[in-house]
Tab-separated table of C-alpha atoms in Angstrom:
chain	number	residue	atom	x	y	z
A	558	MET	CA	20.947	9.238	24.893
A	559	ILE	CA	19.386	8.886	21.719
A	560	GLU	CA	16.244	6.826	21.860
A	561	LEU	CA	13.837	6.925	19.303
A	562	CYS	CA	9.817	6.452	19.337
A	563	GLU	CA	8.386	3.557	20.841
A	564	HIS	CA	8.499	-0.444	19.650
A	565	ASN	CA	4.593	-0.203	18.510
A	566	SER	CA	4.122	3.844	17.498
A	567	CYS	CA	7.451	2.894	14.798
A	568	THR	CA	5.841	2.948	11.353
A	569	GLY	CA	9.472	1.904	9.548
A	570	CYS	CA	9.469	4.918	7.677
A	571	GLY	CA	13.312	5.367	7.082
A	572	ALA	CA	13.472	8.615	7.514
A	573	CYS	CA	15.966	8.193	10.711
A	574	TYR	CA	18.196	6.006	8.803
A	575	ASN	CA	18.304	8.461	5.797
A	576	ILE	CA	18.951	11.685	7.714
A	577	CYS	CA	21.733	10.555	9.659
A	578	PRO	CA	24.623	12.078	8.820
A	579	LYS	CA	26.477	9.904	10.516
A	580	ASN	CA	25.519	6.150	9.218
A	581	ALA	CA	25.041	5.028	13.097
A	582	ILE	CA	21.314	3.971	11.960
A	583	ARG	CA	20.931	0.629	10.532
A	584	MET	CA	17.443	-0.893	9.541
A	585	PHE	CA	17.118	-4.616	10.372
A	586	ARG	CA	13.898	-7.129	10.446
A	587	ASP	CA	11.910	-8.547	14.091
A	588	ASP	CA	10.957	-11.598	14.839
A	589	GLU	CA	7.821	-10.423	12.714
A	590	GLY	CA	9.542	-9.503	9.248
A	591	PHE	CA	9.285	-6.302	9.628
A	592	LEU	CA	11.866	-2.632	9.108
A	593	ARG	CA	13.194	-0.800	12.731
A	594	PRO	CA	16.445	1.519	12.670
A	595	SER	CA	18.788	0.281	15.634
A	596	ILE	CA	21.590	3.566	16.550
A	597	ASP	CA	25.327	2.874	16.380
A	598	HIS	CA	25.930	4.329	19.928
A	599	GLU	CA	29.249	4.191	19.144
A	600	ARG	CA	28.739	6.257	16.064
A	601	CYS	CA	26.338	8.572	17.216
A	602	VAL	CA	26.631	12.353	17.948
A	603	GLU	CA	23.752	13.406	19.018
A	604	CYS	CA	22.274	15.222	17.150
A	605	HIS	CA	19.529	14.356	17.228
A	606	LEU	CA	17.976	14.447	13.788
A	607	CYS	CA	16.840	11.217	13.494
A	608	GLN	CA	13.747	12.126	16.662
A	609	LYS	CA	13.206	15.414	15.317
A	610	ALA	CA	12.572	13.428	11.603
A	611	CYS	CA	10.793	10.804	13.358
A	612	PRO	CA	6.702	11.260	12.831
A	613	PRO	CA	5.347	9.684	15.650
A	614	LEU	CA	7.846	12.002	17.594
A	615	ASN	CA	7.418	15.657	15.657
A	616	PRO	CA	4.048	14.273	13.891
A	617	VAL	CA	3.378	16.182	10.631
A	618	LYS	CA	0.876	19.096	9.921
A	619	LYS	CA	-2.459	17.453	7.598
A	620	HIS	CA	-3.930	19.640	4.748
A	621	PRO	CA	-7.429	20.118	5.318
A	622	LYS	CA	-10.217	17.481	4.129
A	623	THR	CA	-10.708	18.298	0.221
A	624	ILE	CA	-14.202	19.772	-1.027
A	625	GLN	CA	-15.095	16.713	-2.265
A	626	PRO	CA	-13.684	13.369	-3.757
A	627	ILE	CA	-12.614	12.320	-7.720
A	628	ALA	CA	-13.442	9.645	-9.238
A	629	PHE	CA	-11.243	8.547	-12.042
A	630	ILE	CA	-10.967	6.347	-15.011
A	631	HIS	CA	-8.063	6.735	-17.614
A	632	LYS	CA	-9.077	7.101	-21.122
A	633	ASN	CA	-6.506	4.563	-22.488
A	634	LYS	CA	-8.002	0.821	-22.148
A	635	ASP	CA	-4.308	-0.327	-22.619
A	636	ILE	CA	-3.219	1.283	-19.078
A	637	LEU	CA	-6.473	0.758	-17.457
A	638	LEU	CA	-6.505	-2.939	-18.062
A	639	LYS	CA	-2.356	-2.828	-15.849
A	640	SER	CA	-3.703	-1.216	-13.589
A	641	THR	CA	-5.359	-1.793	-10.067
A	642	SER	CA	-7.707	0.363	-10.052
A	643	GLY	CA	-8.420	3.422	-12.264
A	644	GLY	CA	-4.581	3.942	-14.056
A	645	VAL	CA	-4.019	7.248	-12.219
A	646	PHE	CA	-0.653	6.319	-10.304
A	647	SER	CA	0.322	6.029	-14.688
A	648	LEU	CA	-0.917	9.642	-15.690
A	649	ILE	CA	0.156	11.190	-12.711
A	650	ALA	CA	3.491	9.406	-12.935
A	651	GLU	CA	3.815	9.551	-16.901
A	652	TRP	CA	2.762	13.349	-16.999
A	653	ILE	CA	6.049	14.169	-13.985
A	654	ILE	CA	8.562	12.260	-16.298
A	655	GLN	CA	7.290	14.764	-20.051
A	656	GLN	CA	8.524	17.397	-17.579
A	657	GLY	CA	12.163	16.397	-16.963
A	658	GLY	CA	11.136	14.868	-13.301
A	659	VAL	CA	11.799	11.614	-11.464
A	660	VAL	CA	9.039	8.949	-9.802
A	661	PHE	CA	9.968	6.901	-7.284
A	662	GLY	CA	7.414	3.692	-6.481
A	663	VAL	CA	7.676	0.376	-5.105
A	664	GLU	CA	8.709	-2.436	-7.018
A	665	MET	CA	9.464	-6.193	-6.280
A	666	ASP	CA	11.727	-7.587	-8.093
A	667	SER	CA	12.264	-11.495	-8.580
A	668	GLU	CA	13.378	-12.961	-5.629
A	669	PHE	CA	9.725	-10.890	-3.905
A	670	ASN	CA	11.766	-8.434	-2.373
A	671	ILE	CA	9.388	-5.338	-1.945
A	672	TYR	CA	11.169	-1.518	-1.909
A	673	HIS	CA	11.562	2.079	-3.336
A	674	SER	CA	12.778	2.572	-6.691
A	675	GLN	CA	12.710	5.188	-8.893
A	676	ALA	CA	12.144	5.895	-12.577
A	677	GLU	CA	12.933	8.267	-15.223
A	678	ASN	CA	10.822	7.019	-18.245
A	679	PRO	CA	8.095	5.751	-19.339
A	680	GLU	CA	8.754	2.522	-19.783
A	681	GLU	CA	10.256	1.903	-16.557
A	682	ILE	CA	6.505	3.321	-14.523
A	683	LYS	CA	5.812	0.215	-15.073
A	684	LYS	CA	7.446	-2.228	-12.426
A	685	PHE	CA	5.680	0.451	-10.038
A	686	ARG	CA	1.790	-0.564	-11.629
A	687	GLY	CA	-0.519	-3.265	-9.945
A	688	SER	CA	-0.984	-3.069	-5.601
A	689	LYS	CA	1.483	-4.996	-3.522
A	690	TYR	CA	0.395	-5.749	-0.072
A	691	ALA	CA	3.286	-6.143	2.294
A	692	GLN	CA	5.306	-2.716	3.601
A	693	SER	CA	8.266	-1.135	1.445
A	694	ASP	CA	11.868	-0.520	1.805
A	695	THR	CA	12.051	2.993	1.573
A	696	LYS	CA	15.598	2.625	1.554
A	697	LYS	CA	18.018	5.400	0.287
A	698	THR	CA	15.300	7.033	-1.377
A	699	PHE	CA	14.836	10.345	0.799
A	700	ALA	CA	17.972	10.537	0.600
A	701	GLU	CA	17.532	11.038	-3.573
A	702	VAL	CA	14.191	12.756	-3.224
A	703	LYS	CA	16.830	15.830	-2.039
A	704	SER	CA	19.577	15.259	-4.516
A	705	TYR	CA	17.027	15.509	-7.091
A	706	LEU	CA	14.964	18.633	-5.766
A	707	LYS	CA	18.532	20.638	-5.070
A	708	GLN	CA	18.816	20.235	-8.772
A	709	GLY	CA	15.928	21.982	-10.199
A	710	ARG	CA	14.202	18.562	-11.078
A	711	PRO	CA	10.358	17.952	-11.127
A	712	VAL	CA	10.048	14.469	-8.462
A	713	LEU	CA	6.679	12.191	-7.490
A	714	TYR	CA	6.997	10.174	-4.427
A	715	THR	CA	4.446	7.795	-4.117
A	716	GLY	CA	3.808	4.865	-1.062
A	717	THR	CA	1.776	4.882	2.045
A	718	PRO	CA	0.670	8.515	3.852
A	719	CYS	CA	3.476	6.602	7.232
A	720	GLN	CA	6.626	6.970	4.333
A	721	ILE	CA	4.971	10.297	3.024
A	722	ALA	CA	4.929	11.213	6.513
A	723	GLY	CA	8.642	10.556	6.813
A	724	LEU	CA	9.722	12.205	4.026
A	725	SER	CA	8.113	15.308	4.492
A	726	ASN	CA	9.423	15.584	7.756
A	727	TYR	CA	13.065	14.152	6.187
A	728	LEU	CA	13.121	16.943	4.115
A	729	ARG	CA	11.907	20.374	6.517
A	730	GLY	CA	13.774	23.432	5.610
A	731	VAL	CA	14.487	21.805	1.889
A	732	ASP	CA	12.625	23.928	-1.134
A	733	CYS	CA	9.738	20.880	-1.593
A	734	ARG	CA	8.193	23.323	-4.687
A	735	LEU	CA	9.432	20.930	-6.858
A	736	LEU	CA	7.298	18.090	-4.849
A	737	TYR	CA	4.158	16.097	-5.530
A	738	THR	CA	4.032	13.500	-2.737
A	739	ALA	CA	0.273	10.761	-3.446
A	740	ASP	CA	0.008	8.107	-0.702
A	741	ILE	CA	-2.869	5.472	-0.727
A	742	VAL	CA	-5.752	4.525	1.455
A	743	CYS	CA	-3.500	2.381	2.893
A	744	HIS	CA	-5.394	-0.794	5.153
A	745	GLY	CA	-1.920	-1.570	6.873
A	746	THR	CA	0.732	-3.498	5.120
A	747	PRO	CA	1.860	-7.319	6.811
A	748	SER	CA	6.798	-7.674	6.374
A	749	ASN	CA	8.451	-8.371	3.504
A	750	THR	CA	9.767	-11.495	4.972
A	751	MET	CA	5.317	-13.104	5.416
A	752	LEU	CA	5.159	-12.549	1.401
A	753	GLN	CA	8.442	-14.316	0.799
A	754	THR	CA	7.376	-17.084	3.240
A	755	TYR	CA	4.259	-17.942	2.226
A	756	ILE	CA	5.422	-17.568	-1.804
A	757	SER	CA	8.155	-20.122	-0.499
A	758	LYS	CA	5.804	-22.787	0.160
A	759	LEU	CA	3.123	-22.170	-2.510
A	760	ALA	CA	6.015	-22.927	-4.157
A	761	GLN	CA	6.507	-25.863	-2.218
A	762	GLN	CA	3.704	-26.944	-2.264
A	763	LYS	CA	3.195	-26.986	-6.007
A	764	GLY	CA	5.814	-29.007	-5.738
A	765	LEU	CA	8.219	-26.154	-7.273
A	766	GLN	CA	11.627	-24.358	-6.102
A	767	VAL	CA	10.707	-20.297	-5.075
A	768	SER	CA	12.455	-19.594	-8.612
A	769	ASP	CA	10.067	-20.968	-10.459
A	770	ILE	CA	7.226	-18.803	-9.838
A	771	LYS	CA	6.961	-15.510	-12.055
A	772	LYS	CA	4.980	-13.039	-11.915
A	773	PHE	CA	3.257	-13.374	-8.290
A	774	GLN	CA	0.006	-10.590	-8.534
A	775	PHE	CA	-1.736	-10.220	-5.393
A	776	ARG	CA	-4.817	-9.606	-7.154
A	777	LEU	CA	-6.118	-10.450	-11.239
A	778	LEU	CA	-5.959	-7.389	-12.970
A	779	GLU	CA	-8.406	-7.752	-15.613
A	780	GLN	CA	-11.740	-8.434	-12.604
A	781	TRP	CA	-12.066	-5.261	-10.657
A	782	GLY	CA	-12.646	-6.175	-7.374
A	783	SER	CA	-11.133	-9.577	-7.160
A	784	TYR	CA	-8.794	-10.622	-4.541
A	785	ASN	CA	-7.282	-13.439	-6.049
A	786	ALA	CA	-4.035	-14.053	-6.361
A	787	SER	CA	-2.147	-15.319	-9.577
A	788	PHE	CA	1.824	-16.065	-10.321
A	789	GLU	CA	3.118	-17.645	-13.729
A	790	HIS	CA	5.550	-20.719	-14.429
A	791	ASN	CA	6.640	-21.709	-17.451
A	792	ALA	CA	4.288	-19.551	-18.757
A	793	LYS	CA	0.778	-20.394	-17.453
A	794	ARG	CA	-0.561	-18.080	-14.962
A	795	GLN	CA	-2.218	-19.714	-12.070
A	796	ILE	CA	-4.973	-18.377	-10.337
A	797	LEU	CA	-5.094	-19.096	-6.479
A	798	LYS	CA	-8.391	-19.216	-4.338
A	799	ASP	CA	-8.320	-20.633	-1.073
A	800	ALA	CA	-6.757	-22.247	0.614
A	801	ASP	CA	-3.814	-20.643	-1.938
A	802	ASN	CA	-4.503	-17.966	-1.466
A	803	VAL	CA	-4.310	-17.496	2.861
A	804	TYR	CA	-1.570	-15.033	2.726
A	805	LEU	CA	-4.473	-12.620	1.061
A	806	SER	CA	-7.288	-14.101	3.163
A	807	LEU	CA	-4.980	-13.280	6.216
A	808	PHE	CA	-4.372	-9.412	4.903
A	809	PHE	CA	-7.409	-8.789	4.748
A	810	SER	CA	-9.150	-10.176	7.793
A	811	ALA	CA	-6.397	-8.001	8.937
A	812	ARG	CA	-3.933	-10.276	10.837
A	813	LEU	CA	-0.310	-9.969	9.460
A	814	GLN	CA	-0.316	-6.311	9.828
A	815	ARG	CA	2.674	-4.397	11.255
A	816	THR	CA	2.015	-3.069	14.818
A	817	CYS	CA	0.960	0.798	14.644
A	818	CYS	CA	-1.266	-0.306	12.162
A	819	TYR	CA	-4.192	-0.859	14.264
A	820	SER	CA	-3.792	2.970	15.918
A	821	CYS	CA	-3.287	4.346	12.793
A	822	PRO	CA	-2.917	8.876	13.058
A	823	TYR	CA	-3.521	9.067	9.157
A	824	THR	CA	-7.026	6.669	8.548
A	825	SER	CA	-8.534	9.981	8.341
A	826	GLN	CA	-10.117	12.582	5.321
A	827	GLU	CA	-7.603	14.105	5.932
A	828	ARG	CA	-4.178	13.460	4.577
A	829	VAL	CA	-0.410	14.391	4.187
A	830	SER	CA	0.231	14.127	0.501
A	831	ASP	CA	-1.101	16.210	-2.724
A	832	ILE	CA	-2.802	13.649	-3.716
A	833	THR	CA	-4.537	10.661	-2.296
A	834	ILE	CA	-5.108	7.525	-4.430
A	835	ALA	CA	-7.398	4.970	-3.586
A	836	ASP	CA	-9.879	1.959	-5.618
A	837	PHE	CA	-13.911	3.319	-5.998
A	838	TRP	CA	-14.999	0.683	-4.033
A	839	GLY	CA	-19.376	1.010	-4.094
A	840	ILE	CA	-19.080	3.639	-6.651
A	841	GLY	CA	-22.506	3.807	-8.609
A	842	LYS	CA	-24.660	2.377	-6.403
A	843	ASN	CA	-26.305	4.395	-4.768
A	844	LYS	CA	-26.268	6.726	-7.164
A	845	PRO	CA	-25.438	6.305	-10.621
A	846	PHE	CA	-21.983	6.864	-12.266
A	847	ASN	CA	-21.661	8.086	-16.341
A	848	TYR	CA	-18.954	5.172	-17.149
A	849	GLU	CA	-18.213	1.901	-17.529
A	850	THR	CA	-16.722	0.944	-14.505
A	851	LYS	CA	-15.522	-3.246	-14.941
A	852	ASN	CA	-12.013	-2.797	-15.417
A	853	GLY	CA	-11.765	-0.502	-12.552
A	854	CYS	CA	-11.763	2.697	-11.040
A	855	SER	CA	-9.854	4.890	-8.706
A	856	LEU	CA	-10.753	7.750	-5.698
A	857	VAL	CA	-8.773	10.109	-5.825
A	858	LEU	CA	-8.159	13.279	-3.583
A	859	THR	CA	-6.865	15.960	-4.295
A	860	ASN	CA	-5.092	17.365	-1.029
A	861	THR	CA	-3.690	21.247	-1.340
A	862	GLU	CA	-3.955	23.398	-4.161
A	863	LYS	CA	-0.106	21.731	-5.984
A	864	GLY	CA	-2.625	18.720	-6.036
A	865	LYS	CA	-5.612	20.089	-7.532
A	866	ASN	CA	-3.277	22.054	-9.991
A	867	LEU	CA	-2.082	18.877	-10.840
A	868	PHE	CA	-4.776	16.876	-11.722
A	869	ASP	CA	-5.363	20.009	-13.708
A	870	GLN	CA	-2.712	18.294	-15.671
A	871	ILE	CA	-4.087	14.705	-16.152
A	872	SER	CA	-7.703	14.807	-16.340
A	873	GLN	CA	-8.079	15.585	-19.737
A	874	TYR	CA	-6.935	12.533	-20.893
A	875	ALA	CA	-9.621	10.316	-17.818
A	876	ASN	CA	-13.509	10.104	-17.419
A	877	TYR	CA	-13.806	11.547	-14.061
A	878	GLU	CA	-16.979	13.060	-11.680
A	879	TYR	CA	-16.736	14.847	-8.776
A	880	ARG	CA	-18.683	12.889	-6.368
A	881	GLU	CA	-19.994	13.094	-2.456
A	882	TRP	CA	-17.747	11.911	0.985
A	883	GLU	CA	-20.853	9.318	1.525
A	884	GLU	CA	-20.279	7.640	-1.378
A	885	ALA	CA	-16.119	7.564	-1.046
A	886	LEU	CA	-16.164	6.313	3.501
A	887	ALA	CA	-18.718	4.222	2.789
A	888	VAL	CA	-16.397	1.213	1.924
A	889	ASN	CA	-13.660	2.612	2.271
A	890	HIS	CA	-13.026	2.199	5.837
A	891	GLN	CA	-9.662	3.550	6.559
A	892	LEU	CA	-9.978	7.430	5.568
A	893	HIS	CA	-11.862	7.133	9.272
A	894	THR	CA	-10.927	3.894	10.932
A	895	PRO	CA	-7.566	2.161	11.716
A	896	THR	CA	-7.569	-1.777	11.450
A	897	LEU	CA	-9.307	-3.358	14.419
A	898	ARG	CA	-6.597	-5.720	15.830
A	899	PRO	CA	-8.000	-9.543	16.146
A	900	ARG	CA	-7.941	-11.100	19.334
A	901	ASP	CA	-5.536	-14.345	17.250
A	902	ARG	CA	-3.438	-11.923	15.082
A	903	GLU	CA	0.081	-13.177	16.784
A	904	LYS	CA	-1.463	-17.078	16.256
A	905	ALA	CA	-2.135	-16.014	12.426
A	906	ILE	CA	1.814	-14.801	12.285
A	907	HIS	CA	3.230	-17.548	14.222
A	908	ASP	CA	1.239	-20.266	11.512
A	909	LEU	CA	2.547	-18.051	8.926
A	910	PHE	CA	5.723	-18.186	9.777
A	911	GLU	CA	5.623	-22.493	10.893
A	912	LYS	CA	3.190	-24.343	9.453
A	913	SER	CA	1.833	-25.257	6.302
A	914	ILE	CA	-0.406	-23.372	3.856
A	915	GLY	CA	-3.341	-25.996	4.338
A	916	GLN	CA	-2.682	-26.177	8.491
A	917	THR	CA	-2.723	-22.254	8.232
A	918	TYR	CA	-5.572	-21.657	5.700
A	919	ASN	CA	-8.475	-24.423	8.180
A	920	ARG	CA	-7.405	-23.329	11.288
A	921	PHE	CA	-8.549	-19.678	10.618
A	922	PHE	CA	-11.047	-19.943	7.543
A	923	ASN	CA	-11.923	-23.755	7.597
A	924	SER	CA	-12.379	-25.178	10.817
A	925	PRO	CA	-16.075	-26.462	11.854
A	926	LYS	CA	-16.375	-23.363	14.261
A	927	ILE	CA	-15.624	-21.384	11.699
A	928	LYS	CA	-18.124	-23.358	9.431
A	929	CYS	CA	-20.588	-22.659	12.092
A	930	ARG	CA	-20.897	-19.081	12.236
A	931	LYS	CA	-21.180	-18.525	7.812
A	932	LEU	CA	-23.415	-20.768	8.401
A	933	LEU	CA	-25.445	-19.001	10.866
A	934	ARG	CA	-24.578	-16.087	9.576
A	935	LYS	CA	-26.030	-17.292	5.691
A	936	LEU	CA	-29.691	-18.409	7.677
A	937	ARG	CA	-29.799	-15.240	9.227
A	938	ARG	CA	-29.693	-13.265	6.245
A	939	ILE	CA	-32.389	-15.943	4.505
A	940	ILE	CA	-34.640	-15.441	7.215
A	941	LEU	CA	-34.273	-11.881	6.729
A	942	LEU	CA	-35.288	-12.037	2.577
A	943	LYS	CA	-38.214	-14.009	3.766
A	944	LYS	CA	-39.329	-10.976	6.602
């Protein structure tokens, strides 16, 4: 009987689901809302293609560490202001489309479903812009990529490193000379169900229907480095802070991540994609950077010759500098270390699902014990400054 990887190793990438020739695998959501495969053994013919495509069972070979990271800022301020960091994704995507290609990225619909879809013109690229801090459903996009490559069309596929690994395994034996892959420096992923649960409770807290919440954004695009989510209601934007912003607080304290994220094999400078994209946090702190970064700055790693050639095609439209690895690693910890698993992860997920937003916030961020710890840390900083 066919068995896939262990529960704690599964990333939910969808490679097994895409490759099964008998449609014997479906993706379902577990108790925490994470996508997982389930095999219909009556349909299964034990061809073992699912096992061969599974990255935990067949790890993907990583590309050697690039010589220098790149700090990158789009010259077009309008696009820069609509991007989460430096706008590098938009440039890459537009170049692929100019070559007659197809771009695969992550969008969020009006019901806050997060999933991979495709774009074939510059207007459609807009739906992929902006960070989305929940795991995307890759659906049947791996199979769609294969179809476009066989048609001789260039393809850009963006996603988390584990999703790129799944795609790479799925495409073994396929001519991939026209495929370009871009991964993000990932902090781990909450489930889409967690996000939808939070937004539902947020609407209730605000006296709204879920359908009243429009244009939910995880970060304020005009304030690079701000981690306040926002949404629109009646054409007015509301910025979420403190207790209202508890979803992001739980995410950035690593309490909502998928189990496998705490032992992620992709948190290294050796990457699985052609290009890696992230925010270049801390740019210019120890060594001057010659460009204004208040509207964002991307960290770019060109991991393959294909990635380097792609960067050469777009570099004229950006302000960029080659920087040192020490600077890139200082704040982007997921380039060298997986996210640490908090002891209260399960309690946080339980409260997100079962408690009110206010109750969850108070338990994890506003209890007397936590306030005392914050005060002690503040006092220590004051004492250190006086020495």
